[in-house]
CSV table of C-alpha atoms in Angstrom, one decimal:
chain,number,residue,atom,x,y,z
A,1,MET,CA,-18.1,24.1,-1.5
A,2,SER,CA,-20.4,25.6,-4.0
A,3,GLU,CA,-19.8,22.7,-6.4
A,4,LEU,CA,-20.6,20.2,-3.7
A,5,PHE,CA,-23.8,22.0,-2.9
A,6,HIS,CA,-24.7,22.3,-6.6
A,7,ALA,CA,-24.3,18.5,-6.9
A,8,ASP,CA,-26.3,17.9,-3.8
A,9,LEU,CA,-29.1,20.3,-4.8
A,10,SER,CA,-29.3,18.7,-8.3
A,11,GLU,CA,-29.9,15.3,-6.7
A,12,VAL,CA,-32.6,16.4,-4.2
A,13,ASP,CA,-35.3,13.8,-4.2
A,14,LEU,CA,-38.4,15.7,-3.0
A,15,PRO,CA,-41.3,13.7,-1.4
A,16,LYS,CA,-44.8,14.1,-2.8
A,17,GLY,CA,-46.3,17.4,-1.9
A,18,ALA,CA,-42.9,19.2,-1.5
A,19,SER,CA,-41.4,22.0,-3.5
A,20,ILE,CA,-38.4,24.2,-3.4
A,21,LYS,CA,-38.2,27.9,-4.5
A,22,PHE,CA,-35.3,30.3,-4.7
A,23,PRO,CA,-36.6,33.8,-3.6
A,24,GLY,CA,-33.1,35.3,-4.5
A,25,GLY,CA,-33.1,33.8,-7.9
A,26,LYS,CA,-30.1,32.1,-9.5
A,27,ASP,CA,-27.7,34.6,-7.8
A,28,ASP,CA,-28.5,33.2,-4.4
A,29,ILE,CA,-28.9,29.4,-4.4
A,30,MET,CA,-27.4,29.2,-0.9
A,31,SER,CA,-30.7,30.4,0.5
A,32,PHE,CA,-34.0,28.7,-0.5
A,33,GLU,CA,-37.4,27.8,0.8
A,34,LEU,CA,-39.0,24.4,1.1
A,35,MET,CA,-42.8,23.9,1.1
A,36,LEU,CA,-43.9,20.7,2.7
A,37,ALA,CA,-47.5,19.5,2.4
A,38,PRO,CA,-47.7,16.1,4.2
A,39,ASP,CA,-50.2,13.7,2.6
A,40,GLU,CA,-50.7,11.5,5.7
A,41,GLY,CA,-50.8,11.9,9.5
A,42,MET,CA,-52.4,14.5,11.6
A,43,TYR,CA,-50.6,17.4,9.8
A,44,ARG,CA,-51.9,16.4,6.4
A,45,TYR,CA,-53.7,19.1,4.4
A,46,GLY,CA,-51.4,21.7,6.0
A,47,ARG,CA,-48.6,23.5,4.1
A,48,TYR,CA,-45.5,24.3,6.0
A,49,GLN,CA,-42.8,26.6,4.8
A,50,PHE,CA,-39.1,26.3,5.8
A,51,SER,CA,-36.1,28.6,5.0
A,52,PHE,CA,-32.7,27.0,4.4
A,53,LYS,CA,-29.4,28.8,4.6
A,54,ILE,CA,-26.4,26.9,3.5
A,55,PRO,CA,-23.2,27.8,5.3
A,56,GLN,CA,-19.9,28.2,3.6
A,57,SER,CA,-18.7,25.2,5.6
A,58,TYR,CA,-21.3,22.9,4.1
A,59,PRO,CA,-21.2,19.8,3.9
A,60,HIS,CA,-19.1,19.8,7.1
A,61,ASP,CA,-21.8,21.8,8.9
A,62,PRO,CA,-25.6,21.4,8.5
A,63,PRO,CA,-27.8,23.9,6.8
A,64,LYS,CA,-29.6,26.4,9.0
A,65,VAL,CA,-33.3,25.6,8.8
A,66,LYS,CA,-36.2,27.6,10.2
A,67,CYS,CA,-39.9,26.9,10.0
A,68,LEU,CA,-41.6,30.0,8.7
A,69,THR,CA,-45.1,28.6,9.4
A,70,LYS,CA,-46.4,28.9,13.0
A,71,VAL,CA,-47.2,25.3,13.9
A,72,PHE,CA,-48.5,23.5,17.0
A,73,HIS,CA,-45.7,20.9,17.2
A,74,PRO,CA,-43.5,19.6,20.0
A,75,ASN,CA,-40.4,19.7,17.9
A,76,ILE,CA,-40.9,23.2,16.4
A,77,ASP,CA,-41.1,26.2,18.7
A,78,LEU,CA,-43.1,29.3,18.1
A,79,ASP,CA,-40.0,31.1,16.7
A,80,GLY,CA,-39.6,28.4,14.0
A,81,ASN,CA,-36.6,26.7,15.6
A,82,ILE,CA,-36.6,23.0,14.8
A,83,CYS,CA,-35.5,20.1,17.0
A,84,LEU,CA,-34.1,17.6,14.5
A,85,ASN,CA,-31.0,15.6,15.5
A,86,ILE,CA,-29.5,15.7,12.0
A,87,LEU,CA,-29.6,19.5,12.1
A,88,ARG,CA,-27.5,19.4,15.3
A,89,GLU,CA,-25.3,16.7,16.9
A,90,ASP,CA,-26.0,13.9,14.4
A,91,TRP,CA,-25.1,15.9,11.2
A,92,LYS,CA,-22.4,14.2,9.1
A,93,PRO,CA,-21.0,15.4,5.8
A,94,VAL,CA,-22.4,12.4,4.0
A,95,LEU,CA,-25.9,13.7,4.8
A,96,SER,CA,-27.7,15.8,2.2
A,97,ILE,CA,-30.4,18.3,1.6
A,98,SER,CA,-32.7,15.3,0.8
A,99,SER,CA,-31.8,13.9,4.2
A,100,VAL,CA,-33.0,17.1,5.9
A,101,VAL,CA,-36.2,17.2,3.8
A,102,TYR,CA,-37.1,13.7,4.7
A,103,GLY,CA,-36.2,14.4,8.4
A,104,LEU,CA,-38.6,17.3,8.4
A,105,GLN,CA,-41.3,15.2,6.7
A,106,PHE,CA,-40.8,12.5,9.4
A,107,LEU,CA,-41.3,15.1,12.2
A,108,PHE,CA,-44.8,15.7,10.8
A,109,LEU,CA,-45.6,12.0,10.6
A,110,ASP,CA,-44.2,11.1,14.0
A,111,PRO,CA,-43.8,14.1,16.4
A,112,ASN,CA,-41.4,13.3,19.3
A,113,PRO,CA,-42.7,14.6,22.7
A,114,GLU,CA,-39.6,13.3,24.4
A,115,ASP,CA,-37.2,15.9,22.9
A,116,PRO,CA,-39.4,19.0,22.7
A,117,LEU,CA,-38.8,22.6,21.9
A,118,ASN,CA,-42.5,23.4,22.4
A,119,LYS,CA,-43.0,22.0,25.9
A,120,GLU,CA,-46.7,22.8,25.9
A,121,ALA,CA,-47.4,20.9,22.7
A,122,ALA,CA,-45.3,18.0,24.0
A,123,LYS,CA,-47.2,17.8,27.3
A,124,VAL,CA,-50.5,17.7,25.5
A,125,LEU,CA,-49.2,15.0,23.1
A,126,ARG,CA,-47.9,12.9,26.0
A,127,GLU,CA,-50.9,13.4,28.3
A,128,ASN,CA,-53.8,13.6,25.9
A,129,PRO,CA,-53.1,12.5,22.3
A,130,THR,CA,-56.7,13.0,21.3
A,131,GLN,CA,-56.6,16.6,22.4
A,132,PHE,CA,-53.3,17.1,20.6
A,133,GLN,CA,-54.8,15.9,17.4
A,134,SER,CA,-57.8,18.2,17.9
A,135,ASN,CA,-55.4,21.1,18.4
A,136,VAL,CA,-53.5,20.3,15.3
A,137,ARG,CA,-56.7,20.1,13.2
A,138,LYS,CA,-57.9,23.4,14.6
A,139,THR,CA,-54.6,25.2,13.8
A,140,LEU,CA,-54.8,24.0,10.1
A,141,HIS,CA,-57.7,26.4,9.7
A,142,GLY,CA,-56.4,29.1,12.1
A,143,ALA,CA,-57.1,29.0,15.8
A,144,TYR,CA,-56.0,30.0,19.2
A,145,ILE,CA,-54.4,27.3,21.4
A,146,GLY,CA,-54.1,28.9,24.8
A,147,ASN,CA,-53.0,32.5,24.2
A,148,THR,CA,-51.2,31.8,20.9
A,149,TYR,CA,-52.8,32.3,17.5
A,150,PHE,CA,-51.8,29.9,14.8
A,151,PRO,CA,-52.7,31.4,11.3
A,152,PRO,CA,-54.2,29.0,8.8
A,153,CYS,CA,-51.6,26.9,7.1
A,154,LYS,CA,-53.6,25.4,4.2
């Protein structure tokens, strides 16, 4: 398994504005952090951090991914859980870390209000897209949306 993951990791093709770091150093490559900084869409100019934990059963099971940045997004809840089909039912062993990175990037380009984890954000996106964009812009600098504070993510 480790050799497969090593090969996968060495072939990661990061999009512009993305970086990977290993807080545990070379001794713990099975846990790492991804920083995504979308350069287009309503989330551009934000910086979003994700933790990846690679299970021993990889590539048969997907990595465990959490969003460490509190974000107003229909597919990411306030606890950092992510609704991305390839991290759940659509995972296949032929997918890679790059597939997950690009899937996460796509969530920021095209949030899906029809499969929400954050139902409040999804409702605003469905019913008032202009207000949703305004909420996202506010949270980039740090703001309350309802009773929830979103720290700056720039």
